Backbone as CSV, one residue per row, in Angstrom:
resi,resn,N_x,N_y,N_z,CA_x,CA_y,CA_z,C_x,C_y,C_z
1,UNK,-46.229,40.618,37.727,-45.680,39.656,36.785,-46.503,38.375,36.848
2,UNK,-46.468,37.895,35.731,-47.330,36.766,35.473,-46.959,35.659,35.851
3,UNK,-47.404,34.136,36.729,-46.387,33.342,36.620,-46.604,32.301,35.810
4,UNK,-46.095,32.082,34.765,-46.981,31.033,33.351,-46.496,29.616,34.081
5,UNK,-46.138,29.155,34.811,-46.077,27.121,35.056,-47.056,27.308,35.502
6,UNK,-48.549,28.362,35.881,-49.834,27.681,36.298,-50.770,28.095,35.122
7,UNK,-50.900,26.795,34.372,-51.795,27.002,33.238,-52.223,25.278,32.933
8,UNK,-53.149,25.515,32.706,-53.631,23.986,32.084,-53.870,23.585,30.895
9,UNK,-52.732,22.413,30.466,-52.403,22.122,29.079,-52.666,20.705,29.401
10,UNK,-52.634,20.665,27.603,-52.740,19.477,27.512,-52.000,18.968,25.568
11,UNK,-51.249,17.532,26.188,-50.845,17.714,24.685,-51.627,17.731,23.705
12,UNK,-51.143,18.313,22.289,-51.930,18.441,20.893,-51.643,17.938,20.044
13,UNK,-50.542,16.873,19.692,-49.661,16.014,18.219,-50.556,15.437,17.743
14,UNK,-50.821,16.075,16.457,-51.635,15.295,15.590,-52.924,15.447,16.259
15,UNK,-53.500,16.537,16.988,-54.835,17.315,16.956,-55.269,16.415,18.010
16,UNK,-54.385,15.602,18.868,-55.139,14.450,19.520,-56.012,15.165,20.496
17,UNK,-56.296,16.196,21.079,-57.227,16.874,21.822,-59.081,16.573,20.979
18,UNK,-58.828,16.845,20.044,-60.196,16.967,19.112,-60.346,15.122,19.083
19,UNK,-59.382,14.545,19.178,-60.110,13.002,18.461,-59.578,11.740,19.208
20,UNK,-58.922,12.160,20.745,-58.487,11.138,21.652,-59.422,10.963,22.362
21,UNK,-60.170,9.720,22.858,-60.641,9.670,23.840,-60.109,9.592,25.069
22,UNK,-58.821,9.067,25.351,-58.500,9.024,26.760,-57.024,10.257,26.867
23,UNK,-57.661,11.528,27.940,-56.372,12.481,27.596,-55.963,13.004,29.169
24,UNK,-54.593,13.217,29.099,-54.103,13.909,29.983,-54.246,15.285,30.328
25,UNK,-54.433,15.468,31.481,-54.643,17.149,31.365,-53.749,17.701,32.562
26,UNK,-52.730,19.029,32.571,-51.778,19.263,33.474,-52.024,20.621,34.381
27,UNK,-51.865,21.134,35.508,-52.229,22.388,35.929,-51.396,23.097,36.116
28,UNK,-49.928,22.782,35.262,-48.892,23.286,35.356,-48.373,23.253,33.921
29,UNK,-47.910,24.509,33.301,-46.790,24.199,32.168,-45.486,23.718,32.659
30,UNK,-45.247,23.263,33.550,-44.238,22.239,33.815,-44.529,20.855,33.068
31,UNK,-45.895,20.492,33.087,-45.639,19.336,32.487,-45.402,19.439,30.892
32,UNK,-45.420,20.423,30.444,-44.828,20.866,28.839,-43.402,20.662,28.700
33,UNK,-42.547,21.292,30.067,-41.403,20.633,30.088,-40.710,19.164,30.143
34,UNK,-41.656,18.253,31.323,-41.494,17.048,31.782,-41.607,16.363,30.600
35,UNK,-42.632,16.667,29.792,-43.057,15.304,28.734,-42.840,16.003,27.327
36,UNK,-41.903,17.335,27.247,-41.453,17.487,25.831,-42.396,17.376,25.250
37,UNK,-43.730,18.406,24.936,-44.657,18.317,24.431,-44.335,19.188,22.897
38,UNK,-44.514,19.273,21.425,-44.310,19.467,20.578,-45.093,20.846,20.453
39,UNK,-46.418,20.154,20.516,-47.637,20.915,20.227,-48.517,20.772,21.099
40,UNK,-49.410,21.954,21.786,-50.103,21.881,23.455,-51.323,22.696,22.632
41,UNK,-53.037,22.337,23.692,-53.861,22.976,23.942,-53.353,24.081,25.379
42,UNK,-53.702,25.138,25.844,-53.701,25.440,26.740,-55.414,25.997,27.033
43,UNK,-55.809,25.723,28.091,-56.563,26.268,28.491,-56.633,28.036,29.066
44,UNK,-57.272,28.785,28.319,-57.224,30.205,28.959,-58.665,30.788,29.487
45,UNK,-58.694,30.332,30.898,-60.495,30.990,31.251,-60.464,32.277,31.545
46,UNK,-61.920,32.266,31.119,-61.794,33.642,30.888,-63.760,34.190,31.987
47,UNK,-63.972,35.301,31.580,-65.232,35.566,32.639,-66.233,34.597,31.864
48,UNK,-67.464,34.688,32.784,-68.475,34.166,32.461,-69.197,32.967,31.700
49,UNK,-67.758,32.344,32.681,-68.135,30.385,32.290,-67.719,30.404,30.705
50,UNK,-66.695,30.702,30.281,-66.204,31.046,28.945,-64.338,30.486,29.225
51,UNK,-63.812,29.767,28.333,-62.467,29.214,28.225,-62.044,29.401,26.787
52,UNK,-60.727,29.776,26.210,-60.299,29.868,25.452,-59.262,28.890,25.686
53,UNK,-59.515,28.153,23.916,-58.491,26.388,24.079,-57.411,27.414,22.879
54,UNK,-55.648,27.405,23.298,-54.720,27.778,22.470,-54.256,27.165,22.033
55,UNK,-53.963,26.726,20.643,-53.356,25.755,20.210,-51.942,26.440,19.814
56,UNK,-50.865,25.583,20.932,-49.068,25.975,20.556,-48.555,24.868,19.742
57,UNK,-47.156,25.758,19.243,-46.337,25.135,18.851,-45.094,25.134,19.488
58,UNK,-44.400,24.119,20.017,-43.626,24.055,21.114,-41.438,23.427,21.206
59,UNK,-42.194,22.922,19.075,-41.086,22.422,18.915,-39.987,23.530,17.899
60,UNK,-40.392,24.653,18.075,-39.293,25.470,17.527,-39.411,26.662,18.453
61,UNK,-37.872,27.480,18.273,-37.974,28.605,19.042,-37.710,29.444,18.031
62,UNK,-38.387,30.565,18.802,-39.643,30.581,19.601,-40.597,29.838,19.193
63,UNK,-41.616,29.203,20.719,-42.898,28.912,20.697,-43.440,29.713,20.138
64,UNK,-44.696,29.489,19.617,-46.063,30.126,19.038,-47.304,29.249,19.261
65,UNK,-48.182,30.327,19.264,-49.303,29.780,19.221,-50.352,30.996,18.246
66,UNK,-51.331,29.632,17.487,-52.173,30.628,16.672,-53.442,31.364,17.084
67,UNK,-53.526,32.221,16.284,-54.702,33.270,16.364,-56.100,32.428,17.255
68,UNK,-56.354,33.051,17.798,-57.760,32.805,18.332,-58.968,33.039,17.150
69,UNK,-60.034,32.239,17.407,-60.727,32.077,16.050,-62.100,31.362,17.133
70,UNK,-63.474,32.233,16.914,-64.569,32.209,17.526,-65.089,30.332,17.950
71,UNK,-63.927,29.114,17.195,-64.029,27.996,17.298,-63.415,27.529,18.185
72,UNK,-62.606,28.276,18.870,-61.717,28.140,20.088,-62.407,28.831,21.384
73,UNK,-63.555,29.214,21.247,-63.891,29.892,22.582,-65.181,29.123,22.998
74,UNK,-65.093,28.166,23.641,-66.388,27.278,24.451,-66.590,28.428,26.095
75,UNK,-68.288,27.928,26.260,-68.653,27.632,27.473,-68.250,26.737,27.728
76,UNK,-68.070,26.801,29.419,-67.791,25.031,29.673,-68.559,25.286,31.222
77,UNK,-68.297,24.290,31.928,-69.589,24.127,33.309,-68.672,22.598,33.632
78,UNK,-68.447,22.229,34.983,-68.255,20.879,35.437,-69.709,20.930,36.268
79,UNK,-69.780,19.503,36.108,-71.050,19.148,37.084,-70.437,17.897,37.846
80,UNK,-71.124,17.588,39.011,-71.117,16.462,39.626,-71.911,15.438,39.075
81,UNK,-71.900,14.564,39.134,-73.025,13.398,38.547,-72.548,12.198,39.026
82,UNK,-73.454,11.843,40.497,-73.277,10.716,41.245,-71.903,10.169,41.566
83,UNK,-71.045,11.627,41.997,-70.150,11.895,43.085,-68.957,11.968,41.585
84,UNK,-69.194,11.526,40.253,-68.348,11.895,39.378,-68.287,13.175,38.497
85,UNK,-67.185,14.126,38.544,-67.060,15.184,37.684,-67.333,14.971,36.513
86,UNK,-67.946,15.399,35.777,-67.916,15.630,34.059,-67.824,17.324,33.978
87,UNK,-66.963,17.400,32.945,-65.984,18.591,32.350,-66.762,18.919,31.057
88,UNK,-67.557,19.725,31.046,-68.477,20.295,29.514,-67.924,21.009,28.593
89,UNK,-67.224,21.385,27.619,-67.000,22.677,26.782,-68.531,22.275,25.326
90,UNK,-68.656,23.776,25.017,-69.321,24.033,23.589,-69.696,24.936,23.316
91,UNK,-70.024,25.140,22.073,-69.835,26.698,21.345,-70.516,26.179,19.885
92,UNK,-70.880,26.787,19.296,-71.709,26.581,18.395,-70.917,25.487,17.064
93,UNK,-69.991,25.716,17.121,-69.263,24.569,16.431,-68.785,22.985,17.046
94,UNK,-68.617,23.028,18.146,-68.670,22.141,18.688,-68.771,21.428,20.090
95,UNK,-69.235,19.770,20.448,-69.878,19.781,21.848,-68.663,18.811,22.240
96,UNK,-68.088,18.730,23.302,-67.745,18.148,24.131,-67.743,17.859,25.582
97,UNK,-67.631,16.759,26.126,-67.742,16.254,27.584,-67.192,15.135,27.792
98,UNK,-66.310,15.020,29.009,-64.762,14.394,29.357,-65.657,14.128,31.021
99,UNK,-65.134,12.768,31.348,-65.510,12.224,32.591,-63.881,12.504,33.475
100,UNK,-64.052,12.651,34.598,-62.827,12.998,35.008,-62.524,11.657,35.423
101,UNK,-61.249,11.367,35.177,-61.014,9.693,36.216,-60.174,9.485,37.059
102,UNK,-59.113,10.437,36.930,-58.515,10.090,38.573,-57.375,11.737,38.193
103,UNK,-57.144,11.762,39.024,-55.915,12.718,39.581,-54.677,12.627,40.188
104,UNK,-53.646,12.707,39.420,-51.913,12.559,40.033,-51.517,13.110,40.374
105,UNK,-50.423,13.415,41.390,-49.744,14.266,42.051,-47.807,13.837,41.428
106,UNK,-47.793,14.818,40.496,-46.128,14.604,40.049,-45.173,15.437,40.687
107,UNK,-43.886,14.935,40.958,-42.816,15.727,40.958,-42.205,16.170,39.997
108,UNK,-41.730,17.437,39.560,-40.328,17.294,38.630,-39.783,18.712,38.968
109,UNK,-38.487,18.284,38.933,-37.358,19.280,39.496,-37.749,20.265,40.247
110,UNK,-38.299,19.525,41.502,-38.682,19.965,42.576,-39.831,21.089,42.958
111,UNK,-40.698,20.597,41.495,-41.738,21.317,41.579,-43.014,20.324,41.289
112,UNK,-44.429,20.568,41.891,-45.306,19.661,41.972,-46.631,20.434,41.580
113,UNK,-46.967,18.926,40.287,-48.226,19.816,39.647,-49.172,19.177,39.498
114,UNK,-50.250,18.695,38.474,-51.097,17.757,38.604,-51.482,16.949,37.349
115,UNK,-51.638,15.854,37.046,-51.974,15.146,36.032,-53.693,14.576,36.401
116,UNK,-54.298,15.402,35.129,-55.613,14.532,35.644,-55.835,13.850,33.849
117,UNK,-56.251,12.703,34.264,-56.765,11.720,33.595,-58.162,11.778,32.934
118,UNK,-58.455,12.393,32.115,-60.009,12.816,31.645,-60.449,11.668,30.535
119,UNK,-61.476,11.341,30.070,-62.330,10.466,29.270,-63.353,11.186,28.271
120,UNK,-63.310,11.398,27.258,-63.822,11.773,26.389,-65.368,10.844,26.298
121,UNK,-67.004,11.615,26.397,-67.709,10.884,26.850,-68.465,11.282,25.184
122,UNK,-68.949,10.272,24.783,-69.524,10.380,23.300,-71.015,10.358,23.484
């Protein structure tokens, strides 16, 4: 059995993944619960330095999420760079890279997950 609170999301209202620079990112679908997220990216990795980004819908039941579509499937690679992470995704449609900036340690209802703080690097 699968256990889905370990997945890494991040919220999506109003597409803010594609056009926020400063974003939260969670290693738990707990924080989907904590912060009542509407609409989520989830991260789904997959082999060979390859991630699939899911875009849900969170505010009706059932959840959904749509079709996978060859614009949703980046390489990605973290590198170090003078002791700072940078987070790569891209795929022929599009490039991105997020500076990591710090990392939280949350509680909620007695379960503990992670908030990291990423930077969208232009």
């Amino acid at each position: 059995m699968k256990d889905y609170n370990y997945r890494i999301i991040t919220d999506n209202q109003d597409s803010m993944f594609y056009k926020t620079e400063n974003l939260k990112i969670y290693n738990s679908s707990i924080g989907k619960s904590k912060f009542q997220f509407r609409r989520t990216i989830e991260f789904r990795f997959l082999k060979n330095n390859k991630v699939n980004l899911i875009d849900c819908q969170n505010c009706n039941e059932p959840s959904f999420c749509y079709v996978t579509k060859k614009q949703n499937i980046f390489n990605y690679k973290i590198d170090n760079v003078g002791g700072k992470l940078i987070f790569k995704l891209q795929n022929k449609f599009y490039k991105m890279s997020f500076l990591v900036e710090s990392i939280n340690n949350i509680e909620f209802e007695k379960n503990k997950f992670s908030e990291i703080i990423i930077k969208r690097k232009f």
